[in-house]
mmCIF file of C-alpha atoms in Angstrom:
data_model
loop_
_atom_site.group_PDB
_atom_site.id
_atom_site.type_symbol
_atom_site.label_atom_id
_atom_site.label_comp_id
_atom_site.label_asym_id
_atom_site.label_seq_id
_atom_site.Cartn_x
_atom_site.Cartn_y
_atom_site.Cartn_z
ATOM 1 C CA GLY A 1 14.244 1.353 -10.156
ATOM 2 C CA GLN A 2 12.785 -0.443 -7.205
ATOM 3 C CA SER A 3 11.829 -4.089 -6.742
ATOM 4 C CA LEU A 4 10.754 -6.239 -3.822
ATOM 5 C CA GLU A 5 10.598 -10.011 -3.676
ATOM 6 C CA GLN A 6 8.487 -11.974 -1.225
ATOM 7 C CA PRO A 7 6.936 -15.448 -1.391
ATOM 8 C CA SER A 8 3.488 -15.564 -2.931
ATOM 9 C CA GLU A 9 1.984 -17.974 -0.409
ATOM 10 C CA VAL A 10 2.731 -19.461 2.999
ATOM 11 C CA THR A 11 0.672 -21.999 4.922
ATOM 12 C CA ALA A 12 1.014 -22.702 8.648
ATOM 13 C CA VAL A 13 -1.000 -24.194 11.483
ATOM 14 C CA GLU A 14 -2.621 -22.401 14.351
ATOM 15 C CA GLY A 15 -0.214 -21.766 17.219
ATOM 16 C CA ALA A 16 2.870 -22.080 15.022
ATOM 17 C CA ILE A 17 5.491 -19.489 14.052
ATOM 18 C CA VAL A 18 5.866 -18.291 10.487
ATOM 19 C CA GLN A 19 8.482 -16.079 8.845
ATOM 20 C CA ILE A 20 7.804 -14.075 5.690
ATOM 21 C CA ASN A 21 10.936 -12.903 3.925
ATOM 22 C CA CYS A 22 11.430 -9.839 1.779
ATOM 23 C CA THR A 23 14.394 -8.839 -0.342
ATOM 24 C CA TYR A 24 14.529 -5.469 -1.988
ATOM 25 C CA GLN A 25 16.380 -3.422 -4.514
ATOM 26 C CA THR A 26 16.027 0.334 -4.406
ATOM 27 C CA SER A 27 17.914 3.424 -5.437
ATOM 28 C CA GLY A 28 17.625 5.227 -2.118
ATOM 29 C CA PHE A 29 16.548 2.975 0.731
ATOM 30 C CA TYR A 30 15.082 4.698 3.745
ATOM 31 C CA GLY A 31 13.163 1.999 5.618
ATOM 32 C CA LEU A 32 11.160 -1.217 5.381
ATOM 33 C CA SER A 33 7.531 -1.485 6.458
ATOM 34 C CA TRP A 34 5.061 -4.324 6.749
ATOM 35 C CA TYR A 35 1.334 -4.138 6.141
ATOM 36 C CA GLN A 36 -1.494 -6.606 6.620
ATOM 37 C CA GLN A 37 -4.521 -6.792 4.363
ATOM 38 C CA HIS A 38 -7.564 -8.980 4.899
ATOM 39 C CA ASP A 39 -9.756 -9.876 1.952
ATOM 40 C CA GLY A 40 -11.915 -6.928 0.992
ATOM 41 C CA GLY A 41 -10.120 -4.642 3.409
ATOM 42 C CA ALA A 42 -7.479 -1.968 3.271
ATOM 43 C CA PRO A 43 -3.796 -2.442 4.063
ATOM 44 C CA THR A 44 -3.033 -1.678 7.684
ATOM 45 C CA PHE A 45 0.377 -0.852 9.098
ATOM 46 C CA LEU A 46 2.141 -3.496 11.195
ATOM 47 C CA SER A 47 5.737 -2.396 11.698
ATOM 48 C CA TYR A 48 8.634 -0.329 10.419
ATOM 49 C CA ASN A 49 12.399 -0.866 10.454
ATOM 50 C CA GLY A 50 14.616 2.087 9.672
ATOM 51 C CA LEU A 51 17.721 0.583 11.230
ATOM 52 C CA ASP A 52 19.178 -2.936 11.343
ATOM 53 C CA GLY A 53 17.784 -5.275 13.923
ATOM 54 C CA LEU A 54 14.571 -6.582 15.347
ATOM 55 C CA GLU A 55 11.415 -4.635 16.177
ATOM 56 C CA GLU A 56 8.818 -6.398 18.308
ATOM 57 C CA THR A 57 5.147 -5.550 18.571
ATOM 58 C CA GLY A 58 3.211 -8.172 20.461
ATOM 59 C CA ARG A 59 3.031 -11.400 18.466
ATOM 60 C CA PHE A 60 4.614 -9.748 15.445
ATOM 61 C CA SER A 61 8.300 -8.938 14.979
ATOM 62 C CA SER A 62 10.138 -7.491 12.020
ATOM 63 C CA PHE A 63 13.805 -7.670 11.176
ATOM 64 C CA LEU A 64 16.029 -5.691 8.828
ATOM 65 C CA SER A 65 19.534 -6.169 7.486
ATOM 66 C CA ARG A 66 20.424 -3.230 5.269
ATOM 67 C CA SER A 67 23.724 -4.766 4.164
ATOM 68 C CA ASP A 68 21.815 -7.782 2.824
ATOM 69 C CA SER A 69 18.848 -5.750 1.502
ATOM 70 C CA TYR A 70 16.701 -8.208 3.404
ATOM 71 C CA GLY A 71 14.014 -8.208 6.005
ATOM 72 C CA TYR A 72 11.413 -10.511 7.446
ATOM 73 C CA LEU A 73 8.159 -10.485 9.341
ATOM 74 C CA LEU A 74 7.801 -13.058 12.108
ATOM 75 C CA LEU A 75 4.367 -14.011 13.323
ATOM 76 C CA GLN A 76 4.171 -16.037 16.532
ATOM 77 C CA GLU A 77 1.320 -17.976 18.132
ATOM 78 C CA LEU A 78 -0.573 -17.915 14.872
ATOM 79 C CA GLN A 79 -4.312 -17.432 15.030
ATOM 80 C CA MET A 80 -6.932 -18.048 12.371
ATOM 81 C CA LYS A 81 -7.513 -14.314 12.124
ATOM 82 C CA ASP A 82 -3.919 -13.900 10.927
ATOM 83 C CA SER A 83 -4.950 -15.379 7.579
ATOM 84 C CA ALA A 84 -4.418 -12.420 5.292
ATOM 85 C CA SER A 85 -1.984 -10.957 2.793
ATOM 86 C CA TYR A 86 1.218 -9.406 4.093
ATOM 87 C CA PHE A 87 3.110 -6.783 2.148
ATOM 88 C CA CYS A 88 6.607 -5.500 2.625
ATOM 89 C CA ALA A 89 7.139 -1.939 1.465
ATOM 90 C CA VAL A 90 10.205 0.198 1.033
ATOM 91 C CA ARG A 91 10.409 3.875 1.656
ATOM 92 C CA ASP A 92 12.555 5.196 -1.133
ATOM 93 C CA HIS A 93 13.880 8.732 -1.209
ATOM 94 C CA GLY A 94 15.129 8.333 -4.757
ATOM 95 C CA GLY A 95 11.934 9.960 -5.903
ATOM 96 C CA GLY A 96 10.823 11.904 -2.863
ATOM 97 C CA PHE A 97 10.060 9.472 -0.034
ATOM 98 C CA LYS A 98 7.518 7.400 -1.877
ATOM 99 C CA THR A 99 6.482 3.997 -0.547
ATOM 100 C CA ILE A 100 6.605 1.044 -2.924
ATOM 101 C CA PHE A 101 4.913 -2.258 -2.079
ATOM 102 C CA GLY A 102 5.883 -5.837 -2.801
ATOM 103 C CA ALA A 103 3.418 -8.214 -4.442
ATOM 104 C CA GLY A 104 2.305 -9.600 -1.104
ATOM 105 C CA THR A 105 2.413 -12.963 0.639
ATOM 106 C CA ARG A 106 -0.832 -14.781 1.168
ATOM 107 C CA LEU A 107 -0.803 -16.480 4.592
ATOM 108 C CA PHE A 108 -3.178 -19.366 5.204
ATOM 109 C CA VAL A 109 -3.541 -20.442 8.820
ATOM 110 C CA LYS A 110 -5.003 -23.914 9.292
ATOM 111 C CA ALA A 111 -6.632 -25.326 12.399
ATOM 112 C CA ASP B 1 -10.131 10.640 14.158
ATOM 113 C CA ALA B 2 -12.192 9.517 11.181
ATOM 114 C CA GLY B 3 -9.260 8.112 9.264
ATOM 115 C CA VAL B 4 -8.767 8.472 5.528
ATOM 116 C CA ILE B 5 -12.125 8.824 3.832
ATOM 117 C CA GLN B 6 -12.677 7.763 0.254
ATOM 118 C CA SER B 7 -15.754 8.099 -1.898
ATOM 119 C CA PRO B 8 -17.500 6.465 -3.518
ATOM 120 C CA ARG B 9 -16.888 2.977 -2.074
ATOM 121 C CA HIS B 10 -18.128 1.351 -5.245
ATOM 122 C CA GLU B 11 -18.424 2.735 -8.749
ATOM 123 C CA VAL B 12 -19.759 1.018 -11.830
ATOM 124 C CA THR B 13 -19.485 2.958 -15.043
ATOM 125 C CA GLU B 14 -19.583 2.410 -18.759
ATOM 126 C CA MET B 15 -16.511 2.491 -20.909
ATOM 127 C CA GLY B 16 -15.773 5.998 -22.115
ATOM 128 C CA GLN B 17 -17.311 7.752 -19.136
ATOM 129 C CA GLU B 18 -15.408 10.035 -16.809
ATOM 130 C CA VAL B 19 -14.788 8.745 -13.299
ATOM 131 C CA THR B 20 -13.755 10.865 -10.308
ATOM 132 C CA LEU B 21 -12.536 9.284 -7.097
ATOM 133 C CA ARG B 22 -12.277 11.384 -3.958
ATOM 134 C CA CYS B 23 -10.099 11.273 -0.880
ATOM 135 C CA LYS B 24 -10.003 13.170 2.391
ATOM 136 C CA PRO B 25 -6.715 12.515 4.193
ATOM 137 C CA ILE B 26 -6.251 12.531 7.942
ATOM 138 C CA SER B 27 -5.979 16.051 9.293
ATOM 139 C CA GLY B 28 -2.365 17.051 9.847
ATOM 140 C CA HIS B 29 -0.930 14.548 7.397
ATOM 141 C CA ASN B 30 1.277 16.182 4.786
ATOM 142 C CA SER B 31 1.750 13.307 2.330
ATOM 143 C CA LEU B 32 -0.915 11.627 0.231
ATOM 144 C CA PHE B 33 -0.650 8.610 -2.032
ATOM 145 C CA TRP B 34 -2.956 7.086 -4.623
ATOM 146 C CA TYR B 35 -2.561 3.339 -5.203
ATOM 147 C CA ARG B 36 -4.294 0.918 -7.546
ATOM 148 C CA GLN B 37 -4.684 -2.745 -6.610
ATOM 149 C CA THR B 38 -5.418 -5.618 -8.989
ATOM 150 C CA MET B 39 -4.792 -9.334 -8.772
ATOM 151 C CA MET B 40 -2.401 -9.190 -11.699
ATOM 152 C CA ARG B 41 -0.340 -6.150 -10.757
ATOM 153 C CA GLY B 42 -0.684 -5.967 -6.989
ATOM 154 C CA LEU B 43 -0.539 -2.609 -5.211
ATOM 155 C CA GLU B 44 0.832 0.021 -7.582
ATOM 156 C CA LEU B 45 1.727 3.560 -6.588
ATOM 157 C CA LEU B 46 0.099 5.954 -9.028
ATOM 158 C CA ILE B 47 1.007 9.358 -7.649
ATOM 159 C CA TYR B 48 2.392 10.912 -4.501
ATOM 160 C CA PHE B 49 1.753 14.414 -3.096
ATOM 161 C CA ASN B 50 3.741 16.185 -0.418
ATOM 162 C CA ASN B 51 2.272 19.390 1.032
ATOM 163 C CA ASN B 52 -0.334 19.338 -1.772
ATOM 164 C CA VAL B 53 2.333 19.311 -4.485
ATOM 165 C CA PRO B 54 2.656 16.304 -6.828
ATOM 166 C CA ILE B 55 6.132 14.896 -6.251
ATOM 167 C CA ASP B 56 6.117 11.753 -8.352
ATOM 168 C CA ASP B 57 3.477 10.777 -10.910
ATOM 169 C CA SER B 58 5.587 8.221 -12.738
ATOM 170 C CA GLY B 59 3.102 5.508 -11.829
ATOM 171 C CA MET B 60 0.166 7.156 -13.573
ATOM 172 C CA PRO B 61 -0.559 4.705 -16.386
ATOM 173 C CA GLU B 62 -1.376 7.177 -19.140
ATOM 174 C CA ASP B 63 -2.807 10.570 -19.959
ATOM 175 C CA ARG B 64 -6.311 9.386 -19.222
ATOM 176 C CA PHE B 65 -5.410 9.548 -15.529
ATOM 177 C CA SER B 66 -5.029 12.809 -13.649
ATOM 178 C CA ALA B 67 -4.853 13.698 -9.965
ATOM 179 C CA LYS B 68 -5.194 16.936 -8.055
ATOM 180 C CA MET B 69 -4.800 18.079 -4.501
ATOM 181 C CA PRO B 70 -6.230 21.602 -4.299
ATOM 182 C CA ASN B 71 -5.793 21.784 -0.523
ATOM 183 C CA ALA B 72 -4.538 19.760 2.421
ATOM 184 C CA SER B 73 -7.878 18.093 3.036
ATOM 185 C CA PHE B 74 -8.943 16.904 -0.397
ATOM 186 C CA SER B 75 -7.632 15.042 -3.404
ATOM 187 C CA THR B 76 -9.182 13.631 -6.555
ATOM 188 C CA LEU B 77 -8.160 10.994 -9.054
ATOM 189 C CA LYS B 78 -9.871 11.308 -12.411
ATOM 190 C CA ILE B 79 -10.023 8.842 -15.280
ATOM 191 C CA GLN B 80 -11.256 10.181 -18.589
ATOM 192 C CA PRO B 81 -12.220 8.263 -20.640
ATOM 193 C CA SER B 82 -12.451 5.114 -18.563
ATOM 194 C CA GLU B 83 -11.697 1.666 -20.001
ATOM 195 C CA PRO B 84 -12.474 -1.856 -18.749
ATOM 196 C CA ARG B 85 -8.789 -2.413 -17.903
ATOM 197 C CA ASP B 86 -9.064 0.400 -15.352
ATOM 198 C CA SER B 87 -11.244 -1.843 -13.201
ATOM 199 C CA ALA B 88 -9.480 -2.176 -9.852
ATOM 200 C CA VAL B 89 -9.585 -1.091 -6.241
ATOM 201 C CA TYR B 90 -8.155 2.384 -5.826
ATOM 202 C CA PHE B 91 -6.715 3.274 -2.431
ATOM 203 C CA CYS B 92 -5.795 6.627 -1.039
ATOM 204 C CA ALA B 93 -3.310 6.749 1.844
ATOM 205 C CA SER B 94 -1.933 9.572 3.942
ATOM 206 C CA THR B 95 0.939 9.919 6.357
ATOM 207 C CA ARG B 96 2.641 12.448 8.573
ATOM 208 C CA THR B 97 5.779 10.557 9.440
ATOM 209 C CA GLU B 98 6.237 8.741 6.131
ATOM 210 C CA THR B 99 7.031 5.595 8.076
ATOM 211 C CA LYS B 100 3.400 4.631 8.690
ATOM 212 C CA ALA B 101 0.759 5.174 6.044
ATOM 213 C CA PHE B 102 -2.958 5.093 6.778
ATOM 214 C CA PHE B 103 -5.159 3.728 4.027
ATOM 215 C CA GLY B 104 -8.748 4.538 3.201
ATOM 216 C CA GLN B 105 -11.214 1.725 2.608
ATOM 217 C CA GLY B 106 -10.766 2.032 -1.137
ATOM 218 C CA THR B 107 -13.006 2.570 -4.124
ATOM 219 C CA ARG B 108 -13.881 -0.536 -6.103
ATOM 220 C CA LEU B 109 -14.173 0.608 -9.720
ATOM 221 C CA THR B 110 -15.803 -1.526 -12.370
ATOM 222 C CA VAL B 111 -15.796 -0.304 -15.951
ATOM 223 C CA VAL B 112 -18.138 -2.248 -18.216
#
């Protein structure tokens, strides 16, 4: 089966850098994605790593190490609006390219 | 592009009633997912379609749940009969690349 582990909560101050880790176990790994969800909203795509290494998109970066079954999302220059839940998700072709989500990390950004 | 459209946005129904949730994926997307989100269980994949064909329905909780995708632009998720434990936010998502999924705004279902 598939499983993803990520911290349930992280707190950081405005302007700081925060890293949200994700470890996964899957039968047929095909890529790791990150999504952001504000309260009452829908998940929105942030980044995708299909290969090892770092992907950068503005203030957000995502990293993947397939040999360690590990990835992280790095948020820089934190802003209050970054307070949200962040989900890692694996694309698993064990059952036909379905996307399975972790439980989410609640990020609180303080002034 | 209108994005993924779900209806209704909110549904309140009595236990035992049939509930039908609707989804219009983004035009050109060939994969569609139904997810259920609750505080206790997080975001669960219920069923996944590729080119209108159900590929994996292992996440469908029980026989009371059924999903169809009669064409590339429409899908339904039906619960019959509904129970209070079905109360959740149900999301539909579609994708073309399968690396980036686009979610609808969700249907908040309350079964009383």
